[in-house]
Amino acid sequence: MVVLRLSFALLLLLNVVFLAYGIPKPDDEENIDGDIPHSPLDHDSDGEKHFEGGHHNKQYDHEAFLGEDEAKSFDQLPPEESKRRLGLIVDRIDDDKDGFVTLSELKRWIEYTQRRYIDEDVNRTWKMHNPDNNDTISWEVYRDNVYGFLDTMDKEEIENDEHSMSFKRLLKRDRRRWGVADKDLDDKLTREEFTAFLHPEDHPTMKDVVLTETIEDIDTDGDGKISVDEYIADMYRNSEPNDEEPEWVKSEREGFAKFRDINGDGFLDREEVRTWIVPKDFDHAESEAKHLVFEADTDDDEKLTKEEILEKYDVFVGSQATDFGEALARHDEF
Ligand SMILES: *[C@@H]1O[C@H](CO)[C@@H](O)[C@H](O)[C@H]1NC(C)=O
Ligand SMILES: *[C@@H]1O[C@H](CO)[C@@H](O)[C@H](O)[C@H]1NC(C)=O
């Protein structure tokens, strides 16, 4: 059971992290005041959705700003303490110590926290699967650690258990992703290859498999393309079948036709999904930095003082129940 629990945490990490950082929000810049068309980054590992109604996701802001681990620990702090620590962080971000945080200082900070997060995550996961610190991890070892429990169940048992079924699907997905990350085709991953496997977002060679995974997630009828209903279902589900859709869902429907479905055939094909989730020249850190400046720059001088940042401390380090924490808590009975 311990292995299972570890595995689940790992899967959550894999998916949550990947989705938090993996897929940029293409229209962030054009829609900087919060009217951001949805992006698949709002999945969590169960495929449950918690899109915040087309509004910029606060959780996402402070994860970008603090790194996911830090964001979690800030969420436990009382407001006064989190403000105090934010003040200390601001001093660090202000590289040239001129009393202002500029867009480029903020961007560099966000890049740094992301690198640090990925680094720590890879370290942690690498150690977990490779306690001997060998040069590589073999697929069999990884598979046994994460999915080995499936071998102790018979077919029927697996089919009657939703969690086991989702593990089975994840196993297939991991297998494929592993193969793509394995550059020298020895079925073992070096630390570098393992990083690409765990965090494909930064790796150009992983883009296609990421795209495939995203399409599979959203394409529920499996016809290889995404209808407007699948697109909407990915971000919103009626709690009552006859409930009227909220405004933001209607505007997402319009957005589908206007921005996503480029050839106007009513579906998103692979290339249209690619344009949506992996736009060229999109700089995630810059976009996030711009958004934070926009939120906090009260006097419109395009740089932030410590006071301006502390004034909007909830945007930077706001304490909200994290989806991630909830997800972990939910699965803790395992
Ligand atoms: C990750 O591990 C490497 C190698 O052991 C180490 O140099 C690095 O500092 C670690 N990074 C973090 C963020 O812990
Ligand atoms: C590390 O390598 C040794 C020697 O090849 C091997 O016996 C051991 O099983 C490996 N450890 C893991 C976790 O794969």
CSV table of C-alpha atoms and ligand atoms in Angstrom, one decimal:
chain,number,residue,atom,x,y,z
A,1,MET,CA,0.0,0.0,0.0
A,2,VAL,CA,2.9,2.3,0.6
A,3,VAL,CA,4.0,1.8,-2.9
A,4,LEU,CA,0.5,2.6,-4.1
A,5,ARG,CA,0.4,5.8,-2.1
A,6,LEU,CA,3.7,6.9,-3.4
A,7,SER,CA,2.7,6.1,-6.9
A,8,PHE,CA,-0.4,8.1,-6.6
A,9,ALA,CA,1.4,11.1,-5.2
A,10,LEU,CA,3.9,10.7,-8.1
A,11,LEU,CA,1.1,10.6,-10.6
A,12,LEU,CA,-0.4,13.6,-9.2
A,13,LEU,CA,2.9,15.4,-9.4
A,14,LEU,CA,3.4,14.2,-12.9
A,15,ASN,CA,0.2,15.5,-14.1
A,16,VAL,CA,-0.4,18.5,-12.0
A,17,VAL,CA,3.1,19.8,-12.6
A,18,PHE,CA,3.0,19.1,-16.2
A,19,LEU,CA,-0.3,20.7,-16.7
A,20,ALA,CA,0.5,23.7,-14.5
A,21,TYR,CA,3.6,24.5,-16.5
A,22,GLY,CA,3.2,22.6,-19.6
A,23,ILE,CA,0.7,24.4,-21.6
A,24,PRO,CA,0.9,28.1,-22.0
A,25,LYS,CA,-2.1,30.3,-22.2
A,26,PRO,CA,-1.9,31.5,-25.7
A,27,ASP,CA,-4.1,34.5,-25.5
A,28,ASP,CA,-2.8,35.8,-22.2
A,29,GLU,CA,-1.3,38.9,-23.6
A,30,GLU,CA,-4.3,40.0,-25.6
A,31,ASN,CA,-6.6,39.2,-22.8
A,32,ILE,CA,-4.6,40.5,-19.9
A,33,ASP,CA,-7.5,41.9,-18.1
A,34,GLY,CA,-8.7,38.4,-17.3
A,35,ASP,CA,-10.8,37.4,-20.2
A,36,ILE,CA,-8.6,34.4,-21.0
A,37,PRO,CA,-9.9,31.7,-23.2
A,38,HIS,CA,-9.5,28.4,-21.6
A,39,SER,CA,-6.5,26.2,-21.9
A,40,PRO,CA,-6.2,22.6,-21.0
A,41,LEU,CA,-3.8,23.5,-18.2
A,42,ASP,CA,-6.8,23.5,-15.9
A,43,HIS,CA,-6.9,19.7,-15.7
A,44,ASP,CA,-5.9,17.9,-12.7
A,45,SER,CA,-4.7,14.4,-12.6
A,46,ASP,CA,-8.2,12.8,-12.4
A,47,GLY,CA,-9.2,14.7,-15.5
A,48,GLU,CA,-11.5,16.7,-13.2
A,49,LYS,CA,-11.8,20.2,-14.3
A,50,HIS,CA,-11.6,23.3,-12.3
A,51,PHE,CA,-11.6,26.1,-14.7
A,52,GLU,CA,-12.3,29.4,-13.1
A,53,GLY,CA,-14.8,30.7,-15.4
A,54,GLY,CA,-12.5,32.3,-17.9
A,55,HIS,CA,-10.8,34.3,-15.2
A,56,HIS,CA,-7.1,34.3,-14.6
A,57,ASN,CA,-6.5,31.5,-12.2
A,58,LYS,CA,-5.1,32.8,-8.9
A,59,GLN,CA,-3.6,29.6,-7.9
A,60,TYR,CA,-1.8,29.6,-11.2
A,61,ASP,CA,-0.4,33.1,-10.5
A,62,HIS,CA,1.1,32.3,-7.2
A,63,GLU,CA,2.4,29.0,-8.3
A,64,ALA,CA,4.2,30.8,-11.1
A,65,PHE,CA,5.5,33.3,-8.7
A,66,LEU,CA,6.6,31.0,-5.9
A,67,GLY,CA,7.0,27.7,-7.5
A,68,GLU,CA,4.5,25.0,-6.6
A,69,ASP,CA,6.2,23.7,-3.4
A,70,GLU,CA,6.6,27.2,-2.0
A,71,ALA,CA,3.0,28.1,-3.0
A,72,LYS,CA,1.8,25.2,-1.0
A,73,SER,CA,3.8,26.2,2.1
A,74,PHE,CA,2.6,29.8,1.7
A,75,ASP,CA,-1.0,28.6,1.7
A,76,GLN,CA,-0.5,27.4,5.3
A,77,LEU,CA,0.7,30.7,6.5
A,78,PRO,CA,-1.3,33.4,8.2
A,79,PRO,CA,-1.6,36.6,6.1
A,80,GLU,CA,0.8,38.7,8.2
A,81,GLU,CA,3.5,36.1,7.9
A,82,SER,CA,3.0,35.6,4.2
A,83,LYS,CA,3.2,39.3,3.7
A,84,ARG,CA,6.5,39.5,5.7
A,85,ARG,CA,8.0,36.7,3.6
A,86,LEU,CA,6.7,38.3,0.4
A,87,GLY,CA,8.6,41.4,1.4
A,88,LEU,CA,11.8,39.4,1.7
A,89,ILE,CA,11.2,37.9,-1.7
A,90,VAL,CA,10.7,41.3,-3.3
A,91,ASP,CA,14.1,42.4,-2.0
A,92,ARG,CA,15.6,39.4,-3.8
A,93,ILE,CA,13.7,40.0,-7.0
A,94,ASP,CA,14.9,43.6,-7.1
A,95,ASP,CA,18.3,42.6,-8.6
A,96,ASP,CA,19.7,46.1,-9.0
A,97,LYS,CA,18.4,47.2,-5.6
A,98,ASP,CA,16.8,50.4,-7.0
A,99,GLY,CA,13.6,49.9,-5.0
A,100,PHE,CA,11.6,48.8,-8.1
A,101,VAL,CA,10.7,45.5,-9.5
A,102,THR,CA,10.7,45.7,-13.3
A,103,LEU,CA,9.1,43.4,-15.8
A,104,SER,CA,12.4,41.8,-16.6
A,105,GLU,CA,13.3,41.3,-13.0
A,106,LEU,CA,10.0,39.7,-12.4
A,107,LYS,CA,10.3,37.5,-15.5
A,108,ARG,CA,13.7,36.3,-14.4
A,109,TRP,CA,12.4,35.5,-11.0
A,110,ILE,CA,9.5,33.4,-12.5
A,111,GLU,CA,12.0,31.5,-14.6
A,112,TYR,CA,14.1,30.9,-11.6
A,113,THR,CA,11.3,29.5,-9.5
A,114,GLN,CA,10.1,27.3,-12.3
A,115,ARG,CA,13.6,25.9,-12.9
A,116,ARG,CA,14.0,25.3,-9.2
A,117,TYR,CA,10.7,23.5,-8.9
A,118,ILE,CA,11.4,21.2,-11.8
A,119,ASP,CA,14.9,20.6,-10.4
A,120,GLU,CA,13.6,19.6,-7.0
A,121,ASP,CA,10.8,17.5,-8.5
A,122,VAL,CA,13.2,15.6,-10.7
A,123,ASN,CA,15.6,15.1,-7.8
A,124,ARG,CA,12.9,13.8,-5.6
A,125,THR,CA,11.4,11.5,-8.2
A,126,TRP,CA,14.8,10.3,-9.4
A,127,LYS,CA,15.8,9.3,-5.9
A,128,MET,CA,12.6,7.5,-5.3
A,129,HIS,CA,13.0,5.3,-8.4
A,130,ASN,CA,16.7,5.1,-8.3
A,131,PRO,CA,17.9,4.8,-4.7
A,132,ASP,CA,21.3,3.4,-5.8
A,133,ASN,CA,21.8,6.5,-8.0
A,134,ASN,CA,22.6,4.5,-11.1
A,135,ASP,CA,23.2,6.3,-14.3
A,136,THR,CA,19.8,5.3,-15.7
A,137,ILE,CA,16.4,4.0,-14.7
A,138,SER,CA,15.0,1.1,-16.7
A,139,TRP,CA,11.4,1.0,-17.8
A,140,GLU,CA,10.8,-2.2,-15.9
A,141,VAL,CA,11.9,-0.7,-12.6
A,142,TYR,CA,9.8,2.4,-13.1
A,143,ARG,CA,6.8,0.4,-14.3
A,144,ASP,CA,7.1,-1.9,-11.3
A,145,ASN,CA,7.3,0.9,-8.9
A,146,VAL,CA,4.4,2.8,-10.2
A,147,TYR,CA,2.1,0.2,-11.8
A,148,GLY,CA,3.3,-3.0,-10.3
A,149,PHE,CA,0.3,-3.4,-8.2
A,150,LEU,CA,-1.8,-4.0,-11.3
A,151,ASP,CA,0.0,-7.3,-11.8
A,152,THR,CA,-1.4,-8.6,-8.5
A,153,MET,CA,-5.0,-8.0,-9.7
A,154,ASP,CA,-6.8,-10.1,-12.2
A,155,LYS,CA,-8.4,-8.6,-15.3
A,156,GLU,CA,-11.9,-8.5,-13.9
A,157,GLU,CA,-10.8,-6.9,-10.7
A,158,ILE,CA,-9.1,-4.1,-12.7
A,159,GLU,CA,-12.0,-3.6,-15.0
A,160,ASN,CA,-14.4,-3.2,-12.0
A,161,ASP,CA,-12.2,-0.6,-10.3
A,162,GLU,CA,-12.2,2.9,-11.7
A,163,HIS,CA,-8.9,3.8,-10.1
A,164,SER,CA,-7.2,0.8,-11.5
A,165,MET,CA,-8.6,1.5,-14.9
A,166,SER,CA,-7.2,5.0,-14.8
A,167,PHE,CA,-3.8,3.6,-13.8
A,168,LYS,CA,-4.0,1.3,-16.8
A,169,ARG,CA,-4.6,4.2,-19.1
A,170,LEU,CA,-1.8,6.2,-17.4
A,171,LEU,CA,0.5,3.2,-17.8
A,172,LYS,CA,-0.1,3.2,-21.6
A,173,ARG,CA,0.5,6.9,-21.7
A,174,ASP,CA,3.6,6.7,-19.6
A,175,ARG,CA,4.9,3.9,-21.8
A,176,ARG,CA,4.5,6.0,-24.9
A,177,ARG,CA,6.0,9.1,-23.3
A,178,TRP,CA,8.9,7.1,-22.0
A,179,GLY,CA,9.7,5.9,-25.5
A,180,VAL,CA,9.8,9.4,-26.8
A,181,ALA,CA,12.0,10.7,-24.0
A,182,ASP,CA,14.4,7.7,-24.5
A,183,LYS,CA,16.6,9.3,-27.1
A,184,ASP,CA,19.2,6.6,-27.4
A,185,LEU,CA,16.5,3.9,-27.5
A,186,ASP,CA,17.9,1.6,-24.8
A,187,ASP,CA,14.6,1.7,-22.9
A,188,LYS,CA,16.4,3.3,-20.0
A,189,LEU,CA,16.3,6.9,-19.1
A,190,THR,CA,19.3,9.0,-18.0
A,191,ARG,CA,18.6,11.8,-15.6
A,192,GLU,CA,18.4,14.1,-18.5
A,193,GLU,CA,15.9,11.9,-20.4
A,194,PHE,CA,14.0,11.4,-17.3
A,195,THR,CA,13.6,15.1,-16.9
A,196,ALA,CA,12.1,15.3,-20.4
A,197,PHE,CA,9.8,12.4,-19.4
A,198,LEU,CA,8.7,14.1,-16.2
A,199,HIS,CA,8.6,17.7,-17.5
A,200,PRO,CA,8.0,17.5,-21.2
A,201,GLU,CA,7.0,21.2,-21.3
A,202,ASP,CA,10.6,22.5,-21.8
A,203,HIS,CA,11.6,19.9,-24.4
A,204,PRO,CA,11.0,20.5,-28.0
A,205,THR,CA,11.2,16.8,-28.8
A,206,MET,CA,8.3,16.1,-26.4
A,207,LYS,CA,5.9,18.5,-28.0
A,208,ASP,CA,4.2,16.0,-30.3
A,209,VAL,CA,3.5,13.5,-27.6
A,210,VAL,CA,2.2,16.3,-25.4
A,211,LEU,CA,-0.2,17.3,-28.1
A,212,THR,CA,-1.4,13.7,-28.6
A,213,GLU,CA,-2.0,13.4,-24.8
A,214,THR,CA,-4.0,16.6,-24.8
A,215,ILE,CA,-6.2,15.6,-27.7
A,216,GLU,CA,-6.8,12.2,-26.1
A,217,ASP,CA,-7.9,13.9,-22.9
A,218,ILE,CA,-10.4,16.1,-24.6
A,219,ASP,CA,-11.6,13.9,-27.5
A,220,THR,CA,-14.0,11.8,-25.5
A,221,ASP,CA,-15.7,10.2,-28.5
A,222,GLY,CA,-12.3,9.2,-29.8
A,223,ASP,CA,-12.8,10.4,-33.4
A,224,GLY,CA,-9.5,12.2,-33.4
A,225,LYS,CA,-10.8,15.7,-33.5
A,226,ILE,CA,-12.4,18.0,-31.0
A,227,SER,CA,-15.9,19.2,-31.3
A,228,VAL,CA,-17.2,22.4,-29.6
A,229,ASP,CA,-19.0,20.3,-27.1
A,230,GLU,CA,-15.9,18.4,-26.2
A,231,TYR,CA,-14.1,21.6,-25.9
A,232,ILE,CA,-16.7,23.0,-23.5
A,233,ALA,CA,-17.0,19.7,-21.6
A,234,ASP,CA,-13.3,19.9,-20.9
A,235,MET,CA,-13.8,23.1,-18.8
A,236,TYR,CA,-17.4,23.0,-17.7
A,237,ARG,CA,-20.0,20.5,-16.8
A,238,ASN,CA,-23.6,21.3,-16.0
A,239,SER,CA,-24.5,20.2,-12.6
A,240,GLU,CA,-28.1,20.0,-13.7
A,241,PRO,CA,-28.7,19.0,-17.3
A,242,ASN,CA,-31.1,21.8,-17.9
A,243,ASP,CA,-29.2,24.5,-16.2
A,244,GLU,CA,-28.5,27.4,-18.4
A,245,GLU,CA,-24.9,27.9,-19.3
A,246,PRO,CA,-23.1,30.8,-17.6
A,247,GLU,CA,-22.0,33.7,-19.7
A,248,TRP,CA,-18.3,32.7,-19.7
A,249,VAL,CA,-19.2,29.4,-21.2
A,250,LYS,CA,-21.2,31.1,-24.0
A,251,SER,CA,-18.2,33.3,-24.7
A,252,GLU,CA,-15.9,30.2,-24.7
A,253,ARG,CA,-18.3,28.7,-27.4
A,254,GLU,CA,-17.9,31.9,-29.4
A,255,GLY,CA,-14.1,31.8,-28.8
A,256,PHE,CA,-14.0,28.3,-30.2
A,257,ALA,CA,-15.5,29.4,-33.5
A,258,LYS,CA,-13.7,32.7,-33.7
A,259,PHE,CA,-10.1,31.8,-32.5
A,260,ARG,CA,-9.7,28.0,-32.4
A,261,ASP,CA,-11.5,26.5,-35.3
A,262,ILE,CA,-9.3,28.2,-37.9
A,263,ASN,CA,-10.7,26.4,-41.0
A,264,GLY,CA,-14.2,26.7,-39.7
A,265,ASP,CA,-15.2,23.1,-40.1
A,266,GLY,CA,-16.7,22.8,-36.6
A,267,PHE,CA,-13.9,20.7,-35.2
A,268,LEU,CA,-10.3,21.2,-34.0
A,269,ASP,CA,-7.9,19.0,-35.8
A,270,ARG,CA,-4.4,18.2,-34.6
A,271,GLU,CA,-2.9,21.3,-36.2
A,272,GLU,CA,-5.6,23.6,-34.7
A,273,VAL,CA,-5.0,22.1,-31.3
A,274,ARG,CA,-1.3,22.6,-31.8
A,275,THR,CA,-1.8,26.3,-32.5
A,276,TRP,CA,-3.9,26.6,-29.5
A,277,ILE,CA,-1.7,24.8,-26.9
A,278,VAL,CA,1.8,25.2,-28.2
A,279,PRO,CA,1.7,28.6,-29.9
A,280,LYS,CA,5.0,29.7,-31.5
A,281,ASP,CA,7.0,32.3,-29.6
A,282,PHE,CA,4.9,32.2,-26.5
A,283,ASP,CA,6.9,33.1,-23.5
A,284,HIS,CA,5.1,31.8,-20.4
A,285,ALA,CA,7.3,33.6,-17.9
A,286,GLU,CA,7.0,36.9,-19.7
A,287,SER,CA,3.3,36.6,-20.0
A,288,GLU,CA,2.9,35.8,-16.3
A,289,ALA,CA,5.2,38.6,-15.4
A,290,LYS,CA,3.2,41.0,-17.5
A,291,HIS,CA,0.0,39.8,-15.9
A,292,LEU,CA,1.4,40.4,-12.4
A,293,VAL,CA,2.6,43.9,-13.2
A,294,PHE,CA,-0.8,44.6,-14.7
A,295,GLU,CA,-2.5,43.5,-11.5
A,296,ALA,CA,-0.3,45.5,-9.1
A,297,ASP,CA,0.9,48.6,-10.9
A,298,THR,CA,-1.4,51.0,-9.2
A,299,ASP,CA,0.4,54.2,-10.5
A,300,ASP,CA,0.9,52.9,-14.0
A,301,ASP,CA,4.6,53.5,-14.2
A,302,GLU,CA,5.3,49.9,-15.4
A,303,LYS,CA,7.3,48.9,-12.5
A,304,LEU,CA,6.4,47.8,-9.0
A,305,THR,CA,7.3,49.1,-5.6
A,306,LYS,CA,7.3,46.9,-2.6
A,307,GLU,CA,4.2,48.7,-1.4
A,308,GLU,CA,2.3,48.0,-4.6
A,309,ILE,CA,3.2,44.3,-4.4
A,310,LEU,CA,2.3,44.0,-0.7
A,311,GLU,CA,-0.9,45.7,-1.4
A,312,LYS,CA,-1.8,42.9,-3.9
A,313,TYR,CA,-0.2,40.2,-1.9
A,314,ASP,CA,-3.1,37.9,-2.5
A,315,VAL,CA,-2.3,37.9,-6.2
A,316,PHE,CA,1.3,37.0,-5.6
A,317,VAL,CA,1.2,34.6,-2.7
A,318,GLY,CA,-2.5,34.5,-1.9
A,319,SER,CA,-3.7,31.8,0.4
A,320,GLN,CA,-6.4,29.7,-1.2
A,321,ALA,CA,-7.1,26.0,-0.8
A,322,THR,CA,-4.9,24.6,-3.4
A,323,ASP,CA,-6.3,22.2,-5.9
A,324,PHE,CA,-3.2,20.2,-5.5
A,325,GLY,CA,-3.6,20.0,-1.7
A,326,GLU,CA,-7.2,19.0,-2.2
A,327,ALA,CA,-6.3,16.4,-4.7
A,328,LEU,CA,-3.8,14.9,-2.3
A,329,ALA,CA,-6.2,15.0,0.5
A,330,ARG,CA,-8.9,13.4,-1.5
A,331,HIS,CA,-6.7,10.4,-2.4
A,332,ASP,CA,-5.2,10.0,1.0
A,333,GLU,CA,-7.5,7.1,1.9
A,334,PHE,CA,-5.4,5.0,-0.5
B,1,LIG,C1,19.2,18.4,-7.5
B,1,LIG,O1,20.3,17.5,-7.5
B,1,LIG,C2,21.5,18.0,-8.0
B,1,LIG,C3,22.5,16.8,-8.2
B,1,LIG,O2,22.4,16.1,-7.0
B,1,LIG,C4,22.0,19.1,-7.2
B,1,LIG,O3,23.2,19.7,-7.7
B,1,LIG,C5,20.9,20.2,-7.1
B,1,LIG,O4,21.3,21.2,-6.3
B,1,LIG,C6,19.6,19.7,-6.7
B,1,LIG,N1,18.6,20.7,-6.9
B,1,LIG,C7,17.7,21.1,-6.0
B,1,LIG,C8,16.8,22.2,-6.3
B,1,LIG,O5,17.6,20.5,-4.9
B,2,LIG,C1,21.4,-0.2,-10.1
B,2,LIG,O1,22.4,-1.0,-10.7
B,2,LIG,C2,22.7,-2.2,-10.1
B,2,LIG,C3,23.9,-2.8,-10.8
B,2,LIG,O2,23.6,-2.9,-12.2
B,2,LIG,C4,21.5,-3.1,-10.1
B,2,LIG,O3,21.7,-4.3,-9.4
B,2,LIG,C5,20.3,-2.4,-9.3
B,2,LIG,O4,19.1,-3.2,-9.4
B,2,LIG,C6,20.1,-1.0,-10.0
B,2,LIG,N1,19.1,-0.3,-9.2
B,2,LIG,C7,17.9,0.0,-9.7
B,2,LIG,C8,17.0,0.7,-8.8
B,2,LIG,O5,17.6,-0.2,-10.9
